[in-house]
Amino acid sequence: MAQSENTTAEAKRILIADDHDLVRSALCSMLKEDGTFHVVGECSNAEQALEQAFICHPDILVIDIDMPGMICFDAVGQMLKRLPELKVIFLSAFFHDHYIEQALKVGAKGYVVKGDPPSVLFEALNVVSEGGAFFSKEVKDRFALDPSGKPTGKGVTVTSTLTNREVEVLRYLARGLSKKEIARIMHLSVKTVEHHSSSVMRKLDIHDRVELARYAIREGLAEA
């Protein structure tokens, strides 16, 4: 891929992986207009990204999470073993706790939500290229925070702070069961169920059963 007229010699080398042609094309066009970045390759799945990364040695990989074939987290894990200096920014329309946990676990430096304006991705690229980390607001909101407002630890999201009992209660609440019904199914007292329910709502900062149900469905916790 030829270097564009606007690209400087110090431009950061970017590899893009997304299975949607339109998204990939739009990203490439935007980045080519900015002399700070140089797109060295584009792929439609994680396996191609893995192969291309070892060939073109990009500075930053911008990779979609939901693509057919090889799991993106596995591909990134393999990349970083051989290319430890590679900076990875995950790009997704979703920001489930599981995705965030996996992204942090494999060493991502950024996680940008596709609903963000283009300026957010550019900010992420600039921050990450300078050695920092960048996460969209929706993603940061998923982090578990200590009383001072700082993340409690790397890879710790809100859902991960729930106990197994609390997750079980949350699932039943999301299905519309009453606390009395939940107590009967779980062989607990209603008071204990109320305690777990209050703890769940406090940890998630959700105080409405409808919103609690939406949260559980979004995170895949309402499934059987």
PDB file of C-alpha atoms in Angstrom:
ATOM      1  CA  MET A   1       0.000   0.000   0.000  1.00  0.00           C
ATOM      2  CA  ALA A   2       1.528   3.279  -1.105  1.00  0.00           C
ATOM      3  CA  GLN A   3       2.077   6.072   1.334  1.00  0.00           C
ATOM      4  CA  SER A   4      -0.280   9.007   0.781  1.00  0.00           C
ATOM      5  CA  GLU A   5       0.886  12.539   0.012  1.00  0.00           C
ATOM      6  CA  ASN A   6      -0.195  13.741   3.448  1.00  0.00           C
ATOM      7  CA  THR A   7       1.760  11.055   5.287  1.00  0.00           C
ATOM      8  CA  THR A   8       4.897  12.098   7.126  1.00  0.00           C
ATOM      9  CA  ALA A   9       7.979   9.946   7.616  1.00  0.00           C
ATOM     10  CA  GLU A  10       7.139   9.623  11.318  1.00  0.00           C
ATOM     11  CA  ALA A  11       3.550   8.548  10.663  1.00  0.00           C
ATOM     12  CA  LYS A  12       2.329   5.706  12.839  1.00  0.00           C
ATOM     13  CA  ARG A  13       1.727   2.503  10.901  1.00  0.00           C
ATOM     14  CA  ILE A  14      -1.871   1.286  11.266  1.00  0.00           C
ATOM     15  CA  LEU A  15      -3.336  -2.129  10.443  1.00  0.00           C
ATOM     16  CA  ILE A  16      -7.142  -2.272  10.255  1.00  0.00           C
ATOM     17  CA  ALA A  17      -9.239  -5.402  10.681  1.00  0.00           C
ATOM     18  CA  ASP A  18     -13.022  -5.273  10.240  1.00  0.00           C
ATOM     19  CA  ASP A  19     -15.343  -7.615   8.362  1.00  0.00           C
ATOM     20  CA  HIS A  20     -17.524  -4.790   7.042  1.00  0.00           C
ATOM     21  CA  ASP A  21     -16.149  -3.321   3.815  1.00  0.00           C
ATOM     22  CA  LEU A  22     -17.896   0.008   4.379  1.00  0.00           C
ATOM     23  CA  VAL A  23     -16.425   0.458   7.861  1.00  0.00           C
ATOM     24  CA  ARG A  24     -12.958  -0.557   6.711  1.00  0.00           C
ATOM     25  CA  SER A  25     -13.095   1.782   3.740  1.00  0.00           C
ATOM     26  CA  ALA A  26     -14.318   4.702   5.859  1.00  0.00           C
ATOM     27  CA  LEU A  27     -11.563   4.174   8.433  1.00  0.00           C
ATOM     28  CA  CYS A  28      -8.873   3.967   5.769  1.00  0.00           C
ATOM     29  CA  SER A  29     -10.120   7.141   4.076  1.00  0.00           C
ATOM     30  CA  MET A  30     -10.168   9.102   7.333  1.00  0.00           C
ATOM     31  CA  LEU A  31      -6.714   7.949   8.367  1.00  0.00           C
ATOM     32  CA  LYS A  32      -5.171   8.620   4.965  1.00  0.00           C
ATOM     33  CA  GLU A  33      -6.298  12.244   5.222  1.00  0.00           C
ATOM     34  CA  ASP A  34      -4.337  12.651   8.448  1.00  0.00           C
ATOM     35  CA  GLY A  35      -0.548  12.773   8.062  1.00  0.00           C
ATOM     36  CA  THR A  36      -0.101  11.364  11.554  1.00  0.00           C
ATOM     37  CA  PHE A  37      -1.132   7.883  10.455  1.00  0.00           C
ATOM     38  CA  HIS A  38      -0.327   5.529   7.603  1.00  0.00           C
ATOM     39  CA  VAL A  39      -2.549   2.549   6.832  1.00  0.00           C
ATOM     40  CA  VAL A  40      -0.220  -0.346   5.998  1.00  0.00           C
ATOM     41  CA  GLY A  41      -2.886  -2.992   5.596  1.00  0.00           C
ATOM     42  CA  GLU A  42      -6.539  -3.898   5.961  1.00  0.00           C
ATOM     43  CA  CYS A  43      -8.144  -7.260   6.712  1.00  0.00           C
ATOM     44  CA  SER A  44     -11.633  -8.725   6.931  1.00  0.00           C
ATOM     45  CA  ASN A  45     -11.000 -11.232   9.720  1.00  0.00           C
ATOM     46  CA  ALA A  46      -8.695 -11.961  12.653  1.00  0.00           C
ATOM     47  CA  GLU A  47      -6.742 -14.703  10.900  1.00  0.00           C
ATOM     48  CA  GLN A  48      -5.791 -12.331   8.090  1.00  0.00           C
ATOM     49  CA  ALA A  49      -4.862  -9.702  10.671  1.00  0.00           C
ATOM     50  CA  LEU A  50      -2.565 -12.198  12.379  1.00  0.00           C
ATOM     51  CA  GLU A  51      -0.795 -12.971   9.111  1.00  0.00           C
ATOM     52  CA  GLN A  52      -0.542  -9.321   8.053  1.00  0.00           C
ATOM     53  CA  ALA A  53       0.777  -8.178  11.429  1.00  0.00           C
ATOM     54  CA  PHE A  54       3.785 -10.470  11.096  1.00  0.00           C
ATOM     55  CA  ILE A  55       4.409  -9.163   7.565  1.00  0.00           C
ATOM     56  CA  CYS A  56       3.932  -5.391   7.878  1.00  0.00           C
ATOM     57  CA  HIS A  57       4.801  -4.925  11.603  1.00  0.00           C
ATOM     58  CA  PRO A  58       2.304  -2.127  12.348  1.00  0.00           C
ATOM     59  CA  ASP A  59       2.637   0.241  15.286  1.00  0.00           C
ATOM     60  CA  ILE A  60      -1.090   0.024  16.041  1.00  0.00           C
ATOM     61  CA  LEU A  61      -3.755  -2.544  15.257  1.00  0.00           C
ATOM     62  CA  VAL A  62      -7.386  -1.404  15.122  1.00  0.00           C
ATOM     63  CA  ILE A  63      -9.467  -4.574  15.211  1.00  0.00           C
ATOM     64  CA  ASP A  64     -13.186  -5.302  15.329  1.00  0.00           C
ATOM     65  CA  ILE A  65     -14.311  -7.800  17.971  1.00  0.00           C
ATOM     66  CA  ASP A  66     -17.184  -9.509  16.164  1.00  0.00           C
ATOM     67  CA  MET A  67     -15.805 -11.120  13.012  1.00  0.00           C
ATOM     68  CA  PRO A  68     -16.303 -14.582  11.534  1.00  0.00           C
ATOM     69  CA  GLY A  69     -13.613 -17.206  11.893  1.00  0.00           C
ATOM     70  CA  MET A  70     -10.766 -16.967  14.365  1.00  0.00           C
ATOM     71  CA  ILE A  71     -11.588 -15.267  17.674  1.00  0.00           C
ATOM     72  CA  CYS A  72     -10.003 -11.809  17.684  1.00  0.00           C
ATOM     73  CA  PHE A  73      -8.751 -12.144  21.265  1.00  0.00           C
ATOM     74  CA  ASP A  74      -6.844 -15.321  20.375  1.00  0.00           C
ATOM     75  CA  ALA A  75      -5.303 -13.615  17.349  1.00  0.00           C
ATOM     76  CA  VAL A  76      -4.225 -10.579  19.364  1.00  0.00           C
ATOM     77  CA  GLY A  77      -2.736 -12.807  22.045  1.00  0.00           C
ATOM     78  CA  GLN A  78      -0.568 -14.529  19.445  1.00  0.00           C
ATOM     79  CA  MET A  79       0.435 -11.226  17.881  1.00  0.00           C
ATOM     80  CA  LEU A  80       1.612  -9.702  21.139  1.00  0.00           C
ATOM     81  CA  LYS A  81       3.779 -12.721  21.935  1.00  0.00           C
ATOM     82  CA  ARG A  82       5.852 -12.023  18.821  1.00  0.00           C
ATOM     83  CA  LEU A  83       5.227  -8.275  18.564  1.00  0.00           C
ATOM     84  CA  PRO A  84       5.243  -7.018  22.172  1.00  0.00           C
ATOM     85  CA  GLU A  85       5.521  -3.370  21.076  1.00  0.00           C
ATOM     86  CA  LEU A  86       2.291  -3.562  19.067  1.00  0.00           C
ATOM     87  CA  LYS A  87      -0.491  -1.343  20.439  1.00  0.00           C
ATOM     88  CA  VAL A  88      -3.999  -2.795  20.081  1.00  0.00           C
ATOM     89  CA  ILE A  89      -7.267  -0.878  19.975  1.00  0.00           C
ATOM     90  CA  PHE A  90     -10.436  -2.935  19.898  1.00  0.00           C
ATOM     91  CA  LEU A  91     -13.354  -1.497  17.959  1.00  0.00           C
ATOM     92  CA  SER A  92     -16.886  -2.771  18.565  1.00  0.00           C
ATOM     93  CA  ALA A  93     -20.544  -1.860  18.530  1.00  0.00           C
ATOM     94  CA  PHE A  94     -20.802  -3.698  21.844  1.00  0.00           C
ATOM     95  CA  PHE A  95     -19.275  -3.133  25.243  1.00  0.00           C
ATOM     96  CA  HIS A  96     -20.273  -6.200  27.238  1.00  0.00           C
ATOM     97  CA  ASP A  97     -18.263  -6.800  30.397  1.00  0.00           C
ATOM     98  CA  HIS A  98     -17.040 -10.101  28.932  1.00  0.00           C
ATOM     99  CA  TYR A  99     -15.609  -8.342  25.889  1.00  0.00           C
ATOM    100  CA  ILE A 100     -13.945  -5.691  28.029  1.00  0.00           C
ATOM    101  CA  GLU A 101     -12.487  -8.306  30.367  1.00  0.00           C
ATOM    102  CA  GLN A 102     -11.069 -10.248  27.410  1.00  0.00           C
ATOM    103  CA  ALA A 103      -9.672  -7.124  25.755  1.00  0.00           C
ATOM    104  CA  LEU A 104      -7.829  -6.105  28.912  1.00  0.00           C
ATOM    105  CA  LYS A 105      -6.666  -9.649  29.553  1.00  0.00           C
ATOM    106  CA  VAL A 106      -4.880  -9.911  26.193  1.00  0.00           C
ATOM    107  CA  GLY A 107      -3.247  -6.517  26.676  1.00  0.00           C
ATOM    108  CA  ALA A 108      -5.376  -4.032  24.737  1.00  0.00           C
ATOM    109  CA  LYS A 109      -4.422  -0.372  25.066  1.00  0.00           C
ATOM    110  CA  GLY A 110      -7.763   0.875  23.823  1.00  0.00           C
ATOM    111  CA  TYR A 111     -11.415   0.008  23.323  1.00  0.00           C
ATOM    112  CA  VAL A 112     -13.544   2.294  21.169  1.00  0.00           C
ATOM    113  CA  VAL A 113     -17.282   1.951  20.620  1.00  0.00           C
ATOM    114  CA  LYS A 114     -18.422   2.217  17.004  1.00  0.00           C
ATOM    115  CA  GLY A 115     -21.156   4.626  17.985  1.00  0.00           C
ATOM    116  CA  ASP A 116     -18.541   7.228  18.940  1.00  0.00           C
ATOM    117  CA  PRO A 117     -17.726  10.093  16.551  1.00  0.00           C
ATOM    118  CA  PRO A 118     -14.545   9.726  14.430  1.00  0.00           C
ATOM    119  CA  SER A 119     -12.741  12.212  16.681  1.00  0.00           C
ATOM    120  CA  VAL A 120     -12.830   9.666  19.506  1.00  0.00           C
ATOM    121  CA  LEU A 121     -10.945   7.091  17.441  1.00  0.00           C
ATOM    122  CA  PHE A 122      -8.353   9.702  16.493  1.00  0.00           C
ATOM    123  CA  GLU A 123      -7.991  10.623  20.157  1.00  0.00           C
ATOM    124  CA  ALA A 124      -7.548   6.944  20.997  1.00  0.00           C
ATOM    125  CA  LEU A 125      -4.901   6.533  18.303  1.00  0.00           C
ATOM    126  CA  ASN A 126      -2.980   9.587  19.505  1.00  0.00           C
ATOM    127  CA  VAL A 127      -3.133   8.581  23.174  1.00  0.00           C
ATOM    128  CA  VAL A 128      -2.145   4.980  22.495  1.00  0.00           C
ATOM    129  CA  SER A 129       0.653   5.941  20.114  1.00  0.00           C
ATOM    130  CA  GLU A 130       2.146   8.036  22.923  1.00  0.00           C
ATOM    131  CA  GLY A 131       2.145   5.065  25.268  1.00  0.00           C
ATOM    132  CA  GLY A 132      -1.154   5.708  27.025  1.00  0.00           C
ATOM    133  CA  ALA A 133      -4.463   3.859  27.160  1.00  0.00           C
ATOM    134  CA  PHE A 134      -7.840   5.024  25.912  1.00  0.00           C
ATOM    135  CA  PHE A 135     -11.352   3.712  26.477  1.00  0.00           C
ATOM    136  CA  SER A 136     -14.689   5.090  25.298  1.00  0.00           C
ATOM    137  CA  LYS A 137     -16.894   6.543  28.019  1.00  0.00           C
ATOM    138  CA  GLU A 138     -19.336   3.615  27.779  1.00  0.00           C
ATOM    139  CA  VAL A 139     -16.444   1.234  28.323  1.00  0.00           C
ATOM    140  CA  LYS A 140     -14.998   3.164  31.265  1.00  0.00           C
ATOM    141  CA  ASP A 141     -18.460   3.150  32.823  1.00  0.00           C
ATOM    142  CA  ARG A 142     -18.236  -0.636  32.918  1.00  0.00           C
ATOM    143  CA  PHE A 143     -15.121  -0.559  35.113  1.00  0.00           C
ATOM    144  CA  ALA A 144     -15.564  -1.226  38.809  1.00  0.00           C
ATOM    145  CA  LEU A 145     -14.391   1.826  40.737  1.00  0.00           C
ATOM    146  CA  ASP A 146     -13.121   2.235  44.270  1.00  0.00           C
ATOM    147  CA  PRO A 147     -14.439   5.001  46.583  1.00  0.00           C
ATOM    148  CA  SER A 148     -11.985   7.459  45.045  1.00  0.00           C
ATOM    149  CA  GLY A 149     -13.358   6.805  41.571  1.00  0.00           C
ATOM    150  CA  LYS A 150     -10.357   4.842  40.292  1.00  0.00           C
ATOM    151  CA  PRO A 151     -10.559   1.357  38.720  1.00  0.00           C
ATOM    152  CA  THR A 152     -10.217  -1.308  41.414  1.00  0.00           C
ATOM    153  CA  GLY A 153      -7.856  -3.318  39.274  1.00  0.00           C
ATOM    154  CA  LYS A 154      -6.911  -4.247  35.729  1.00  0.00           C
ATOM    155  CA  GLY A 155      -9.602  -6.262  34.041  1.00  0.00           C
ATOM    156  CA  VAL A 156     -12.161  -5.730  36.792  1.00  0.00           C
ATOM    157  CA  THR A 157     -15.574  -4.735  35.486  1.00  0.00           C
ATOM    158  CA  VAL A 158     -18.821  -4.195  37.319  1.00  0.00           C
ATOM    159  CA  THR A 159     -20.308  -7.603  36.532  1.00  0.00           C
ATOM    160  CA  SER A 160     -17.190  -9.374  37.750  1.00  0.00           C
ATOM    161  CA  THR A 161     -17.744  -7.915  41.234  1.00  0.00           C
ATOM    162  CA  LEU A 162     -21.009  -9.818  41.627  1.00  0.00           C
ATOM    163  CA  THR A 163     -20.929 -13.047  43.613  1.00  0.00           C
ATOM    164  CA  ASN A 164     -22.340 -16.256  42.118  1.00  0.00           C
ATOM    165  CA  ARG A 165     -25.426 -15.894  44.327  1.00  0.00           C
ATOM    166  CA  GLU A 166     -25.931 -12.299  43.202  1.00  0.00           C
ATOM    167  CA  VAL A 167     -25.681 -13.297  39.542  1.00  0.00           C
ATOM    168  CA  GLU A 168     -28.258 -16.036  40.131  1.00  0.00           C
ATOM    169  CA  VAL A 169     -30.638 -13.587  41.802  1.00  0.00           C
ATOM    170  CA  LEU A 170     -30.068 -11.074  39.003  1.00  0.00           C
ATOM    171  CA  ARG A 171     -30.996 -13.681  36.399  1.00  0.00           C
ATOM    172  CA  TYR A 172     -34.274 -14.469  38.141  1.00  0.00           C
ATOM    173  CA  LEU A 173     -35.078 -10.798  38.660  1.00  0.00           C
ATOM    174  CA  ALA A 174     -34.462 -10.217  34.940  1.00  0.00           C
ATOM    175  CA  ARG A 175     -37.003 -12.938  34.153  1.00  0.00           C
ATOM    176  CA  GLY A 176     -39.617 -11.089  36.151  1.00  0.00           C
ATOM    177  CA  LEU A 177     -39.803 -13.418  39.145  1.00  0.00           C
ATOM    178  CA  SER A 178     -40.837 -11.980  42.495  1.00  0.00           C
ATOM    179  CA  LYS A 179     -38.468 -12.140  45.436  1.00  0.00           C
ATOM    180  CA  LYS A 180     -40.780 -14.682  47.064  1.00  0.00           C
ATOM    181  CA  GLU A 181     -40.595 -16.898  43.975  1.00  0.00           C
ATOM    182  CA  ILE A 182     -36.814 -16.507  43.821  1.00  0.00           C
ATOM    183  CA  ALA A 183     -36.525 -17.445  47.493  1.00  0.00           C
ATOM    184  CA  ARG A 184     -38.520 -20.629  46.875  1.00  0.00           C
ATOM    185  CA  ILE A 185     -36.466 -21.653  43.816  1.00  0.00           C
ATOM    186  CA  MET A 186     -33.116 -20.901  45.454  1.00  0.00           C
ATOM    187  CA  HIS A 187     -34.157 -22.360  48.837  1.00  0.00           C
ATOM    188  CA  LEU A 188     -33.379 -19.081  50.569  1.00  0.00           C
ATOM    189  CA  SER A 189     -35.324 -16.770  52.833  1.00  0.00           C
ATOM    190  CA  VAL A 190     -37.010 -13.762  51.270  1.00  0.00           C
ATOM    191  CA  LYS A 191     -34.832 -11.575  53.484  1.00  0.00           C
ATOM    192  CA  THR A 192     -31.679 -13.157  52.021  1.00  0.00           C
ATOM    193  CA  VAL A 193     -32.960 -12.628  48.482  1.00  0.00           C
ATOM    194  CA  GLU A 194     -33.712  -8.989  49.321  1.00  0.00           C
ATOM    195  CA  HIS A 195     -30.158  -8.633  50.633  1.00  0.00           C
ATOM    196  CA  HIS A 196     -28.673 -10.058  47.417  1.00  0.00           C
ATOM    197  CA  SER A 197     -31.019  -7.921  45.310  1.00  0.00           C
ATOM    198  CA  SER A 198     -30.009  -4.738  47.142  1.00  0.00           C
ATOM    199  CA  SER A 199     -26.335  -5.619  46.786  1.00  0.00           C
ATOM    200  CA  VAL A 200     -26.724  -6.202  43.036  1.00  0.00           C
ATOM    201  CA  MET A 201     -28.469  -2.873  42.517  1.00  0.00           C
ATOM    202  CA  ARG A 202     -25.869  -1.036  44.584  1.00  0.00           C
ATOM    203  CA  LYS A 203     -22.924  -2.579  42.729  1.00  0.00           C
ATOM    204  CA  LEU A 204     -24.469  -1.956  39.305  1.00  0.00           C
ATOM    205  CA  ASP A 205     -25.820   1.450  40.320  1.00  0.00           C
ATOM    206  CA  ILE A 206     -29.193   0.416  38.900  1.00  0.00           C
ATOM    207  CA  HIS A 207     -32.284   0.950  41.028  1.00  0.00           C
ATOM    208  CA  ASP A 208     -35.068   0.027  38.628  1.00  0.00           C
ATOM    209  CA  ARG A 209     -36.106  -3.538  37.812  1.00  0.00           C
ATOM    210  CA  VAL A 210     -36.749  -2.722  34.159  1.00  0.00           C
ATOM    211  CA  GLU A 211     -33.237  -1.307  33.755  1.00  0.00           C
ATOM    212  CA  LEU A 212     -31.876  -4.248  35.722  1.00  0.00           C
ATOM    213  CA  ALA A 213     -33.554  -6.628  33.268  1.00  0.00           C
ATOM    214  CA  ARG A 214     -32.154  -4.707  30.307  1.00  0.00           C
ATOM    215  CA  TYR A 215     -28.691  -4.887  31.829  1.00  0.00           C
ATOM    216  CA  ALA A 216     -28.969  -8.650  32.379  1.00  0.00           C
ATOM    217  CA  ILE A 217     -30.166  -9.220  28.811  1.00  0.00           C
ATOM    218  CA  ARG A 218     -27.413  -7.038  27.353  1.00  0.00           C
ATOM    219  CA  GLU A 219     -24.763  -8.916  29.316  1.00  0.00           C
ATOM    220  CA  GLY A 220     -26.233 -12.309  28.448  1.00  0.00           C
ATOM    221  CA  LEU A 221     -27.111 -13.008  32.086  1.00  0.00           C
ATOM    222  CA  ALA A 222     -30.809 -13.534  31.518  1.00  0.00           C
ATOM    223  CA  GLU A 223     -30.272 -16.607  29.361  1.00  0.00           C
ATOM    224  CA  ALA A 224     -30.991 -20.089  30.641  1.00  0.00           C
TER     225      ALA A 224
END
